[in-house]
PDB file of C-alpha atoms and ligand atoms in Angstrom:
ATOM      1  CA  UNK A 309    -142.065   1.334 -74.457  1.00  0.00           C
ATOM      2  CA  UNK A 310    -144.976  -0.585 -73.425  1.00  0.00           C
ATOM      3  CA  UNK A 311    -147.957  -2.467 -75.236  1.00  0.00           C
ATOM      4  CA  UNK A 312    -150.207   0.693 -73.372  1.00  0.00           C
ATOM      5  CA  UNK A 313    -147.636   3.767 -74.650  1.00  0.00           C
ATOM      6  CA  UNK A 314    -148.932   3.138 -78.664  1.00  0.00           C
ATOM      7  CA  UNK A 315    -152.294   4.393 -78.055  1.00  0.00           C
ATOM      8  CA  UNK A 316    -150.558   6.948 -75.278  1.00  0.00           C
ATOM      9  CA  UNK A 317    -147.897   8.510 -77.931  1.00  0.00           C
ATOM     10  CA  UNK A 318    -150.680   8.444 -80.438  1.00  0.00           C
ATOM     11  CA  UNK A 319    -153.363  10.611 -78.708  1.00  0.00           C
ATOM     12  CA  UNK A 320    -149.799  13.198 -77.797  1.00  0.00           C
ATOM     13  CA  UNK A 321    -148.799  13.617 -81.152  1.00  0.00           C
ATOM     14  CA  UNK A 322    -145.643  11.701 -80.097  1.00  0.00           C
ATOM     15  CA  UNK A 323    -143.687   9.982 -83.210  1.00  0.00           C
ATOM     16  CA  UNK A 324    -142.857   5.996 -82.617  1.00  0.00           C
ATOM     17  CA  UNK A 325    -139.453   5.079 -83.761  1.00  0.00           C
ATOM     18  CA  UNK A 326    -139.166   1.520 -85.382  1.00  0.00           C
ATOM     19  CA  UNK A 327    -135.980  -0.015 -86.292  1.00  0.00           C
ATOM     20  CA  UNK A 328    -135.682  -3.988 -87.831  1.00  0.00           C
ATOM     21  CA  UNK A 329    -133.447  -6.158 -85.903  1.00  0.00           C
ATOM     22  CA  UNK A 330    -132.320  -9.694 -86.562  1.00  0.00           C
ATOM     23  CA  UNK A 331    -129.311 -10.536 -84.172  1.00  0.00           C
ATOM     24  CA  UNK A 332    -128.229  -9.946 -80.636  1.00  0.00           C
ATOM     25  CA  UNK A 333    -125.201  -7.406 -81.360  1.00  0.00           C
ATOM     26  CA  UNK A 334    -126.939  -4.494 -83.400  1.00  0.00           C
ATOM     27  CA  UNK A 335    -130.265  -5.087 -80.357  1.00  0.00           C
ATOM     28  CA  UNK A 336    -127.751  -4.983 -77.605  1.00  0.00           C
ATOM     29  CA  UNK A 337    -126.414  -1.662 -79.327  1.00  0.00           C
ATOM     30  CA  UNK A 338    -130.242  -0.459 -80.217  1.00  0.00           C
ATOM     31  CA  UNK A 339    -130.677  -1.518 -76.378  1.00  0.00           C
ATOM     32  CA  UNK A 340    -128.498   1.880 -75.391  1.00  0.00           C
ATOM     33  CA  UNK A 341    -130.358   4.013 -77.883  1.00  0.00           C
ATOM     34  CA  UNK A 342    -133.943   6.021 -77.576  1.00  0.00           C
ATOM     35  CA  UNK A 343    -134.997   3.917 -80.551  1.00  0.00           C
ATOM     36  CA  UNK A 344    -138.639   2.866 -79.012  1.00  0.00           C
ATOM     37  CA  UNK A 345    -139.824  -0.701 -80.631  1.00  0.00           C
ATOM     38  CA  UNK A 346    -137.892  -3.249 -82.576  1.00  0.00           C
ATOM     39  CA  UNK A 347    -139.381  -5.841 -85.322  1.00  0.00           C
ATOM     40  CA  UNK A 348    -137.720  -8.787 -86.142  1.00  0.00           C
ATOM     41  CA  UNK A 349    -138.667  -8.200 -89.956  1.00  0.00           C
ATOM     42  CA  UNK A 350    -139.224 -11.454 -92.004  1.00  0.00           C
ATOM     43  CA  UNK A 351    -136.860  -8.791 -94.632  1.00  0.00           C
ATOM     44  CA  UNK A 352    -133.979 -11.283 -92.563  1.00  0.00           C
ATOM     45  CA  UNK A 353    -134.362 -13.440 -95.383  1.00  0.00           C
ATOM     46  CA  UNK A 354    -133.069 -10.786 -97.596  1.00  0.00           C
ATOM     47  CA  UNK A 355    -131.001  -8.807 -95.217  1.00  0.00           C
ATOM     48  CA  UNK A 356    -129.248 -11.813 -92.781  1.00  0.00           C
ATOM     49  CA  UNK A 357    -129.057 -14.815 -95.428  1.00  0.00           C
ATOM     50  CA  UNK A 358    -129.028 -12.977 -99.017  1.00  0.00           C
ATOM     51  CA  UNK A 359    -132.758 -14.563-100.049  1.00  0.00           C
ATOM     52  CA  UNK A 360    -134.269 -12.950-103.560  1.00  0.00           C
ATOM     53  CA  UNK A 361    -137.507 -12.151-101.232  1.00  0.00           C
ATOM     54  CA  UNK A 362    -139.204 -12.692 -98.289  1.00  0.00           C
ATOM     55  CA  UNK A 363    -141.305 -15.626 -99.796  1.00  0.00           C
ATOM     56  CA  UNK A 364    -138.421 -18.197 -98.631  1.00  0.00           C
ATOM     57  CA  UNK A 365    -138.261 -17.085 -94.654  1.00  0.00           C
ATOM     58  CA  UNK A 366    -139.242 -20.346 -92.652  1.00  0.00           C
ATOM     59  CA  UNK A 367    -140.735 -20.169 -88.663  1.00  0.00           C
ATOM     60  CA  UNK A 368    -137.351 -21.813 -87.822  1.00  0.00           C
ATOM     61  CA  UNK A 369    -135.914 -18.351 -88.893  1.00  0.00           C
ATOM     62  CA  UNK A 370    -137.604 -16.288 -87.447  1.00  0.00           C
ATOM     63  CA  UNK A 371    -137.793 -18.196 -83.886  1.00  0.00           C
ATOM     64  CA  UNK A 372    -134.136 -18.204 -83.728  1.00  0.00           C
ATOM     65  CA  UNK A 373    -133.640 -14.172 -85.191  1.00  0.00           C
ATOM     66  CA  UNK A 374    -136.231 -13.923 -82.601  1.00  0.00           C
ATOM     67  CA  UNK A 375    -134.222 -15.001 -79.200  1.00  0.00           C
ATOM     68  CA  UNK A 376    -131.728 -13.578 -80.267  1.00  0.00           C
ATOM     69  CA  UNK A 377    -132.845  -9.678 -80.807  1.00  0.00           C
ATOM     70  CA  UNK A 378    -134.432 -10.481 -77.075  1.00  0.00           C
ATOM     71  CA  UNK A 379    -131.076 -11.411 -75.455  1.00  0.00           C
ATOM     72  CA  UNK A 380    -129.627  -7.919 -76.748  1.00  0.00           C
ATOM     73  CA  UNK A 381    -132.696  -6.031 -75.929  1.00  0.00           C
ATOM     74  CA  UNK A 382    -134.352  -6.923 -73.057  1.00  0.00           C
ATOM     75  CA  UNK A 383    -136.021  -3.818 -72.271  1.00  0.00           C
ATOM     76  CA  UNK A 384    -137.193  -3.063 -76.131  1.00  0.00           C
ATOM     77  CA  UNK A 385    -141.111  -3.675 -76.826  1.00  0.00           C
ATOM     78  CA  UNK A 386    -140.014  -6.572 -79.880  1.00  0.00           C
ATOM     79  CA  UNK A 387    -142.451  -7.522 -82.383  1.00  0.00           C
ATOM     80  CA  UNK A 388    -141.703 -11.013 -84.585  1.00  0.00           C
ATOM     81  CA  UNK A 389    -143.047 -10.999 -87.889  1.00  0.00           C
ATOM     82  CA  UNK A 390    -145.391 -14.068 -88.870  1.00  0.00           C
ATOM     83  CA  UNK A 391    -143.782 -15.106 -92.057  1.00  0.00           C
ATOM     84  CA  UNK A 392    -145.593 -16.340 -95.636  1.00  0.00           C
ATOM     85  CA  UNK A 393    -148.164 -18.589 -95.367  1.00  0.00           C
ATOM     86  CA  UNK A 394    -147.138 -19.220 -91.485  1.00  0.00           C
ATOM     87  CA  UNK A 395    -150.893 -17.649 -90.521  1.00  0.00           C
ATOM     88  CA  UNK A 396    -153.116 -19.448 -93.440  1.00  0.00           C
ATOM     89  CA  UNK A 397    -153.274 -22.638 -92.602  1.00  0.00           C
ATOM     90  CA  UNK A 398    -155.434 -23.861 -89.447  1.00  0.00           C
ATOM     91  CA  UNK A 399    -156.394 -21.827 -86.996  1.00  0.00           C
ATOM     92  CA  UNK A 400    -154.672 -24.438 -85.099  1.00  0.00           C
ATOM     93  CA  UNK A 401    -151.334 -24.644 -87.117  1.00  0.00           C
ATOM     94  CA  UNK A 402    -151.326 -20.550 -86.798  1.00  0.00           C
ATOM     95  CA  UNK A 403    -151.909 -20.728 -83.372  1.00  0.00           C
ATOM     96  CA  UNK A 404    -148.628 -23.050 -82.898  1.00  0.00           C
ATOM     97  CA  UNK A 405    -146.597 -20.922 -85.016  1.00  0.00           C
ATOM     98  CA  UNK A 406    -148.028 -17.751 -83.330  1.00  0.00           C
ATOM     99  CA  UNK A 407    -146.829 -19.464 -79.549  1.00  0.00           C
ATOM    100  CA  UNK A 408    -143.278 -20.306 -81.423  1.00  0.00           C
ATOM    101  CA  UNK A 409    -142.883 -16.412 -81.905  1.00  0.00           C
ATOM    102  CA  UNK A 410    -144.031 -15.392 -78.564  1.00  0.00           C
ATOM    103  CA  UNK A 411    -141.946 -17.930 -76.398  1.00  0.00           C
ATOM    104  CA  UNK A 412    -139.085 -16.809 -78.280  1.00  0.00           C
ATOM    105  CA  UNK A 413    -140.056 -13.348 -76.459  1.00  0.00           C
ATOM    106  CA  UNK A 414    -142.011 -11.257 -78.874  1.00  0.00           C
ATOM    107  CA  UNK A 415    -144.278  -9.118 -77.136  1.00  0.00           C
ATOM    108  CA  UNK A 416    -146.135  -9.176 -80.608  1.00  0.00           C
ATOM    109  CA  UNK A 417    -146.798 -10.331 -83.695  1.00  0.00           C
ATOM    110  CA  UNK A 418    -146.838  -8.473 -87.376  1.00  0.00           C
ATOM    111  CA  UNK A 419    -149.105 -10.014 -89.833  1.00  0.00           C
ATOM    112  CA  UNK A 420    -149.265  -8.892 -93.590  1.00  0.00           C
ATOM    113  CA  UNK A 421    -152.850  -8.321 -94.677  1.00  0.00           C
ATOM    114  CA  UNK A 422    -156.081  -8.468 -93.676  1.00  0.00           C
ATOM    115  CA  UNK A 423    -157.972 -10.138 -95.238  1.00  0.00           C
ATOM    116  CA  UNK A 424    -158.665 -13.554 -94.684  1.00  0.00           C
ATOM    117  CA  UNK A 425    -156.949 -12.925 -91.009  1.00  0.00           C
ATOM    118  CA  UNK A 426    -160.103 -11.318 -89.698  1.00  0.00           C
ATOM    119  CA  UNK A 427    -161.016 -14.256 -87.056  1.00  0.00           C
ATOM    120  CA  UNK A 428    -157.391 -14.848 -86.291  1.00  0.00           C
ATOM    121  CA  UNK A 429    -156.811 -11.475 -85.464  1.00  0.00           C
ATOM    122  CA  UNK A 430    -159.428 -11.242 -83.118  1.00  0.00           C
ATOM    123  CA  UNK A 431    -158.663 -15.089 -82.069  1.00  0.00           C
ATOM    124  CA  UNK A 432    -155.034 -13.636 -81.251  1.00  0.00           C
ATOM    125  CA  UNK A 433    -156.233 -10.492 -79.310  1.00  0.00           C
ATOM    126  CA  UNK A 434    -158.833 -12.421 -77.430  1.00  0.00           C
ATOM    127  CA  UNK A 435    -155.867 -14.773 -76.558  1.00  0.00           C
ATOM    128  CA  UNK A 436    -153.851 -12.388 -74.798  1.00  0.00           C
ATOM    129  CA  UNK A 437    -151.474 -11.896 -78.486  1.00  0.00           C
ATOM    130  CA  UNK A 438    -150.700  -8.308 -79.194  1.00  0.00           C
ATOM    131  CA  UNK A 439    -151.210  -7.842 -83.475  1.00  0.00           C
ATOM    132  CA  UNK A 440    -149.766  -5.230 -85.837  1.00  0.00           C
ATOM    133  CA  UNK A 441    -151.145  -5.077 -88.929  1.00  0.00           C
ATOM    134  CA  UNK A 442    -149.223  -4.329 -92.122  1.00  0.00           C
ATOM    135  CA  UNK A 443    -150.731  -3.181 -95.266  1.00  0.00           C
ATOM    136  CA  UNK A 444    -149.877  -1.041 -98.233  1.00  0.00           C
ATOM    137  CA  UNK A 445    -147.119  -2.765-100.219  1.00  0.00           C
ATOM    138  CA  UNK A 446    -147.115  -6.633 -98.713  1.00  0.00           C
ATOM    139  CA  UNK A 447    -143.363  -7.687 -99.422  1.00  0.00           C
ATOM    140  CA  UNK A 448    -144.735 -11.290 -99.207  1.00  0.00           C
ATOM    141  CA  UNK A 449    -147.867 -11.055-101.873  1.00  0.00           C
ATOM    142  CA  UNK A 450    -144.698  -9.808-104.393  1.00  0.00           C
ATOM    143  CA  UNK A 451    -145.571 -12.220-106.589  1.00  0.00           C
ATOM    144  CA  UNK A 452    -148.988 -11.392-106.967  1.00  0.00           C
ATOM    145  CA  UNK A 453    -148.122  -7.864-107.015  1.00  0.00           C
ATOM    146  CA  UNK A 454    -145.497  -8.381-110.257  1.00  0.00           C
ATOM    147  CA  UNK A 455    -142.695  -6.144-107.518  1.00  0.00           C
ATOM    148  CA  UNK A 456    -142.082  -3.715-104.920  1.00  0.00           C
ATOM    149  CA  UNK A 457    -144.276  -0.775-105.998  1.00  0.00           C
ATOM    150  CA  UNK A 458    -145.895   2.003-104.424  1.00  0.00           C
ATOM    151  CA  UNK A 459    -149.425   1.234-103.653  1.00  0.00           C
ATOM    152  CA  UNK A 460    -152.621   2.972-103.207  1.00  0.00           C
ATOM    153  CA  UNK A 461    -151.680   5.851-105.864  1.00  0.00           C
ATOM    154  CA  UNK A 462    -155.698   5.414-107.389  1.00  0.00           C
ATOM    155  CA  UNK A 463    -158.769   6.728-105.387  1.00  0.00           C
ATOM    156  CA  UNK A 464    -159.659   3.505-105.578  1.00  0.00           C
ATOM    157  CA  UNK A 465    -156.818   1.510-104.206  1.00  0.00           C
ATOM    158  CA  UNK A 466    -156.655   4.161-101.627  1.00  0.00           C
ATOM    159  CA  UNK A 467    -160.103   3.889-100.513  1.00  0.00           C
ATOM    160  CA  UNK A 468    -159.397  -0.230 -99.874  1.00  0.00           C
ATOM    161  CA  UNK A 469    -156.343   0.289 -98.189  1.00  0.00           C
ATOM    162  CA  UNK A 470    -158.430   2.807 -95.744  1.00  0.00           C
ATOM    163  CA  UNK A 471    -161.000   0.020 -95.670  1.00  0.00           C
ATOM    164  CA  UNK A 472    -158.797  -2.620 -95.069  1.00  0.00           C
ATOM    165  CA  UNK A 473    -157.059  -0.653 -92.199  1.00  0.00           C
ATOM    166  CA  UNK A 474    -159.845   0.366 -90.505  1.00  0.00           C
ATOM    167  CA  UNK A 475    -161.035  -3.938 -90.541  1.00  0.00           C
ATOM    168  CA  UNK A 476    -157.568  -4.177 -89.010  1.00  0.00           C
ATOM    169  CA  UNK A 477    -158.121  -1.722 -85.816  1.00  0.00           C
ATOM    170  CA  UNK A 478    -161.760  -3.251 -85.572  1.00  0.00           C
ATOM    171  CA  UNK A 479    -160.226  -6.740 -85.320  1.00  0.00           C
ATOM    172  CA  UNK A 480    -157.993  -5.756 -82.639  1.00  0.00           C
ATOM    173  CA  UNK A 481    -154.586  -4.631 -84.262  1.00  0.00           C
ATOM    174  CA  UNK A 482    -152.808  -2.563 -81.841  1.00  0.00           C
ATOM    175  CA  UNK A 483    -150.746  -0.739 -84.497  1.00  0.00           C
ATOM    176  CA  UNK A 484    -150.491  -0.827 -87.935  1.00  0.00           C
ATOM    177  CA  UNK A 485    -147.479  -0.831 -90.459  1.00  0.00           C
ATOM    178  CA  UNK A 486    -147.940   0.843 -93.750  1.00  0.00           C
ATOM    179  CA  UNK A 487    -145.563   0.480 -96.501  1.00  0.00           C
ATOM    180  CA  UNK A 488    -144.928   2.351 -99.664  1.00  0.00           C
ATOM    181  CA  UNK A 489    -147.972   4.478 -99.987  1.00  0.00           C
ATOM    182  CA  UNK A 490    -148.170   8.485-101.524  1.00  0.00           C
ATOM    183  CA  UNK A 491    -147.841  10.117 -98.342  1.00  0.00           C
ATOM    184  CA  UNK A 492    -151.646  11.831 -98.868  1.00  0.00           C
ATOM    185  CA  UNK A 493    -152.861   8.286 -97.813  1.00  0.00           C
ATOM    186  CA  UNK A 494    -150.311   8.010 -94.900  1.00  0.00           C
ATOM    187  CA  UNK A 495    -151.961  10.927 -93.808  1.00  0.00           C
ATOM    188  CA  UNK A 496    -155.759  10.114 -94.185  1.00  0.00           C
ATOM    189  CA  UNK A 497    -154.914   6.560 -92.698  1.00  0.00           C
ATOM    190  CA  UNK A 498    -153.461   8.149 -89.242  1.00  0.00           C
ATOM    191  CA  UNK A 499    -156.243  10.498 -89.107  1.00  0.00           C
ATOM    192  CA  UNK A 500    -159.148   7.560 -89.539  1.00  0.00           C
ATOM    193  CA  UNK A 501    -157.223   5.177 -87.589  1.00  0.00           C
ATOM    194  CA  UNK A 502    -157.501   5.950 -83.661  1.00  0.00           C
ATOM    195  CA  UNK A 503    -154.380   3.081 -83.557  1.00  0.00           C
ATOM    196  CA  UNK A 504    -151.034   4.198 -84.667  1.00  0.00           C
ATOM    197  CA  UNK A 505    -149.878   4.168 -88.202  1.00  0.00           C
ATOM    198  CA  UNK A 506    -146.316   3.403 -88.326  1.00  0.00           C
ATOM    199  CA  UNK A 507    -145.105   4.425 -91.716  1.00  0.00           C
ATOM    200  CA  UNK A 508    -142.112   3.099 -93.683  1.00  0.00           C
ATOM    201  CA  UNK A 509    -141.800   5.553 -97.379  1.00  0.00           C
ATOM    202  CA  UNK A 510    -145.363   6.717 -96.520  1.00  0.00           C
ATOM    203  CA  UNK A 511    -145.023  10.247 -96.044  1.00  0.00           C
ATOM    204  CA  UNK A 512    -143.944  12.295 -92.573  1.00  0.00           C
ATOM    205  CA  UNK A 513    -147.314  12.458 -91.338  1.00  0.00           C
ATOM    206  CA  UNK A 514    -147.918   9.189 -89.762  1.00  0.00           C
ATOM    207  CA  UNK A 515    -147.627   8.111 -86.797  1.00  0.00           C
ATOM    208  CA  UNK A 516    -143.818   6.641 -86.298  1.00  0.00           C
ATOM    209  CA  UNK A 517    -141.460   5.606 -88.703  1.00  0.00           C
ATOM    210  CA  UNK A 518    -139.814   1.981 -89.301  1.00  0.00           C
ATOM    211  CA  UNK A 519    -137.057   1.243 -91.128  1.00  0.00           C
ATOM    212  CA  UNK A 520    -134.790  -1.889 -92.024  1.00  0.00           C
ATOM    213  CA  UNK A 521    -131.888  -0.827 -89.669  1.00  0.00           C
ATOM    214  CA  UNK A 522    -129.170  -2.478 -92.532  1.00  0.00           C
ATOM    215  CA  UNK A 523    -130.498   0.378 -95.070  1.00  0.00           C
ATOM    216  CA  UNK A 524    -130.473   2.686 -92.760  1.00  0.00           C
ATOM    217  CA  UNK A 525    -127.224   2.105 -91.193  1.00  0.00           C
ATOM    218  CA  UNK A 526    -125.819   2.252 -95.078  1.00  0.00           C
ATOM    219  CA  UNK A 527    -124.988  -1.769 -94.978  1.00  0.00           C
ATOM    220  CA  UNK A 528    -127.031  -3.146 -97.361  1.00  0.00           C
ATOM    221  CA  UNK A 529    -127.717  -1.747-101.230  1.00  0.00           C
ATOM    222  CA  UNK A 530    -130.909  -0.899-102.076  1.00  0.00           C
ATOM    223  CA  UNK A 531    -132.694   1.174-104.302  1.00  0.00           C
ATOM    224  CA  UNK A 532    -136.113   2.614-102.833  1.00  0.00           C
ATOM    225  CA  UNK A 533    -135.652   6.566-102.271  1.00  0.00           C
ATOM    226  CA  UNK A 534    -137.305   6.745 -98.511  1.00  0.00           C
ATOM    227  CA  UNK A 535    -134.384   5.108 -97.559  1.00  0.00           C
ATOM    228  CA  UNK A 536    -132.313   7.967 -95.535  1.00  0.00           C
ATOM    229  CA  UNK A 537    -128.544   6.348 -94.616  1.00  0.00           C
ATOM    230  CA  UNK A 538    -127.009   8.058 -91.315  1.00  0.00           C
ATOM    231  CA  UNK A 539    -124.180   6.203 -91.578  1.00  0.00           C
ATOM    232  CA  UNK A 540    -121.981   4.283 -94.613  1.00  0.00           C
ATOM    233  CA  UNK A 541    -121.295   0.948 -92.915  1.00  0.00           C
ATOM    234  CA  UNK A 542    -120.378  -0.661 -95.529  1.00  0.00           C
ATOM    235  CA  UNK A 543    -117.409   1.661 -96.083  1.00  0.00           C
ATOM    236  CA  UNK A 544    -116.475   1.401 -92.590  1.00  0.00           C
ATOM    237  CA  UNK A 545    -116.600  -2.178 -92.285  1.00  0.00           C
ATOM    238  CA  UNK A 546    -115.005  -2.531 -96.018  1.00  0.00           C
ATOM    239  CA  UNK A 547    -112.045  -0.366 -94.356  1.00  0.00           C
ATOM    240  CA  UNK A 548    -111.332  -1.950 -91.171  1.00  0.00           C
ATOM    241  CA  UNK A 549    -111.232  -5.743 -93.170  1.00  0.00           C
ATOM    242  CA  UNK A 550    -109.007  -4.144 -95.698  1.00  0.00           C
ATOM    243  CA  UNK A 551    -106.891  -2.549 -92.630  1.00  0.00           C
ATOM    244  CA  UNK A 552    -106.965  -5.895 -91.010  1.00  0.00           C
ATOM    245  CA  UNK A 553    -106.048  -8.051 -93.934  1.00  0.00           C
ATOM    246  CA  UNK A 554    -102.895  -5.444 -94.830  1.00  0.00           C
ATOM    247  CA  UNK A 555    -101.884  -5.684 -91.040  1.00  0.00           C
ATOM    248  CA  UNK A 556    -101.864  -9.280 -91.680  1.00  0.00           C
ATOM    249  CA  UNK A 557     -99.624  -9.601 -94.680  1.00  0.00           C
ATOM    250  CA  UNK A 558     -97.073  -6.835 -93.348  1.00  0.00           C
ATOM    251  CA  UNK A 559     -96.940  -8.342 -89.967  1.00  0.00           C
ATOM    252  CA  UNK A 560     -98.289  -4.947 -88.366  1.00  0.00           C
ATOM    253  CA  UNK A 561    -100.673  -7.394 -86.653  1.00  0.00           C
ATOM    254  CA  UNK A 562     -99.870  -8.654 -83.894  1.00  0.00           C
ATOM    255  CA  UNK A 563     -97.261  -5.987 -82.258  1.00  0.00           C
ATOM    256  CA  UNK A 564     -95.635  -6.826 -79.143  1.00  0.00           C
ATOM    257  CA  UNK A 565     -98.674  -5.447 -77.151  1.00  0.00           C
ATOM    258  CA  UNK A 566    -100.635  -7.646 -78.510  1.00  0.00           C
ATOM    259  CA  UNK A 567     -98.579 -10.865 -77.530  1.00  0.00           C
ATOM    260  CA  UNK A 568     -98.073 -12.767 -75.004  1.00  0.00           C
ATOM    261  CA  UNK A 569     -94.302 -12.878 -73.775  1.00  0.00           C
ATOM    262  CA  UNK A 570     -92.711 -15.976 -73.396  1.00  0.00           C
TER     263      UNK A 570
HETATM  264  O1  KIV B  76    -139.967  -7.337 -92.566  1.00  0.00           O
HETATM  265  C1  KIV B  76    -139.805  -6.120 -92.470  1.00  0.00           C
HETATM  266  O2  KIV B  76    -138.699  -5.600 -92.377  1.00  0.00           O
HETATM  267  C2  KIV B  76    -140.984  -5.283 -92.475  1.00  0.00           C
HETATM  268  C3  KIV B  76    -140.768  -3.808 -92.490  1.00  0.00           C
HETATM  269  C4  KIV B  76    -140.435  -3.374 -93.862  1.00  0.00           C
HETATM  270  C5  KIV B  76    -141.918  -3.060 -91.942  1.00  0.00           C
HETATM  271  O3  KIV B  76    -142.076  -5.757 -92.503  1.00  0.00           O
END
């Protein structure tokens, strides 16, 4: 998938799949598979080094996550996701952290919310940066938010989010993540927005679908219910180290195959 094929598999009615990615083995796997875009999600903090939220997630994070989802898939459209506070400084200071994310090879950059990023949106675009946006539920405003809950559920709240998205398509966004929203307003959002909506528990009507590959894969507990697990990863992993560590003790491992002879 290319930067041009968003607007493309919008205007066909054809769905964008999204999948998170942090390291080079699961993107040289995703690499094989019709899976179309990849985000280095700043949810590594949580997912990759066991952080209580996103809040803590440095640019030193996600520049190295970053190489390394582009060694395993080279030929995956990768988006790295500017992490708290990273774009509020200085235009300049955002700029630098912005050129960390795309030297690493991001083709793009997610930012969370828009306002207050209206100039460096368009600053970005005009630059030669692709930008998602991301609105809905903001994993990194959680503590203004008091937790992870579903946004936009008032007309009211709605009607901003629809505002807010449609500020984020006039400053240049090329896509737009929306997280956490009654699926009525995933719905009216990909119908205002002539950019894709790419949806993650906000209904099956938008335009694609993201989610954090470790939930998905069954790898990681969590607790929201858009979550659907196509495999139990955990078991399987908890099963082979189990099978591994038994080998061990009843000297199963290593047979004479598996040897060298003297
Ligand atoms: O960081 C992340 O994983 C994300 C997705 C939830 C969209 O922003």
């Amino acid at each position: 998938m290319k930067i041009t094929d968003f607007g493309k598999y919008k205007q066909a009615g054809r769905k964008i799949s999204m999948l998170t990615c942090y390291d080079y083995w699961t993107a040289s796997i995703v690499e094989q598979s019709d899976v179309d875009c990849l985000l280095v999600g700043d949810s590594l903090g949580m997912v990759m080094h066991g952080h209580d939220s996103t809040v803590t997630v440095t640019m030193d994070m996600m520049e190295l996550h970053t190489r390394a989802v582009v060694q395993g898939a080279p030929s995956k459209f990768i988006v790295g996701d500017m992490p708290f506070l990273s774009n509020r400084g200085s235009l300049d200071k955002s700029l630098e952290n912005v050129h960390r994310l795309m030297t690493a090879g991001a083709q793009a950059v997610k930012i969370e919310g828009v306002k207050g990023n209206e100039t460096l949106i368009s600053h970005l675009v005009d630059s030669g940066v692709p930008v998602m946006g991301h609105l809905g539920l903001m994993p990194q405003s959680v503590n203004t938010l008091g937790g992870y809950k579903v946004q936009g559920k008032s007309q009211q709240q709605a009607d901003e989010i629809i505002a807010q998205a449609l500020q984020a398509q006039a400053s240049g966004c090329f896509a737009l993540v929306i997280e956490c929203v009654p699926t009525s307003l995933g719905l009216s959002l990909s119908q205002s927005l002539d950019i894709p909506v790419i949806g993650i528990g906000a209904g099956v009507h938008t335009d694609g679908q993201v989610l954090v590959m470790q939930d998905m894969l069954g790898a990681f507990e969590h607790n929201a219910n858009f979550v659907r697990t196509y495999c139990n990863l955990q078991e399987t992993l908890q099963q082979a180290f189990d099978g591994f560590a038994e080998d061990v003790r009843t000297e199963q491992y290593p047979n004479t195959d598996e040897s060298y002879p003297s």
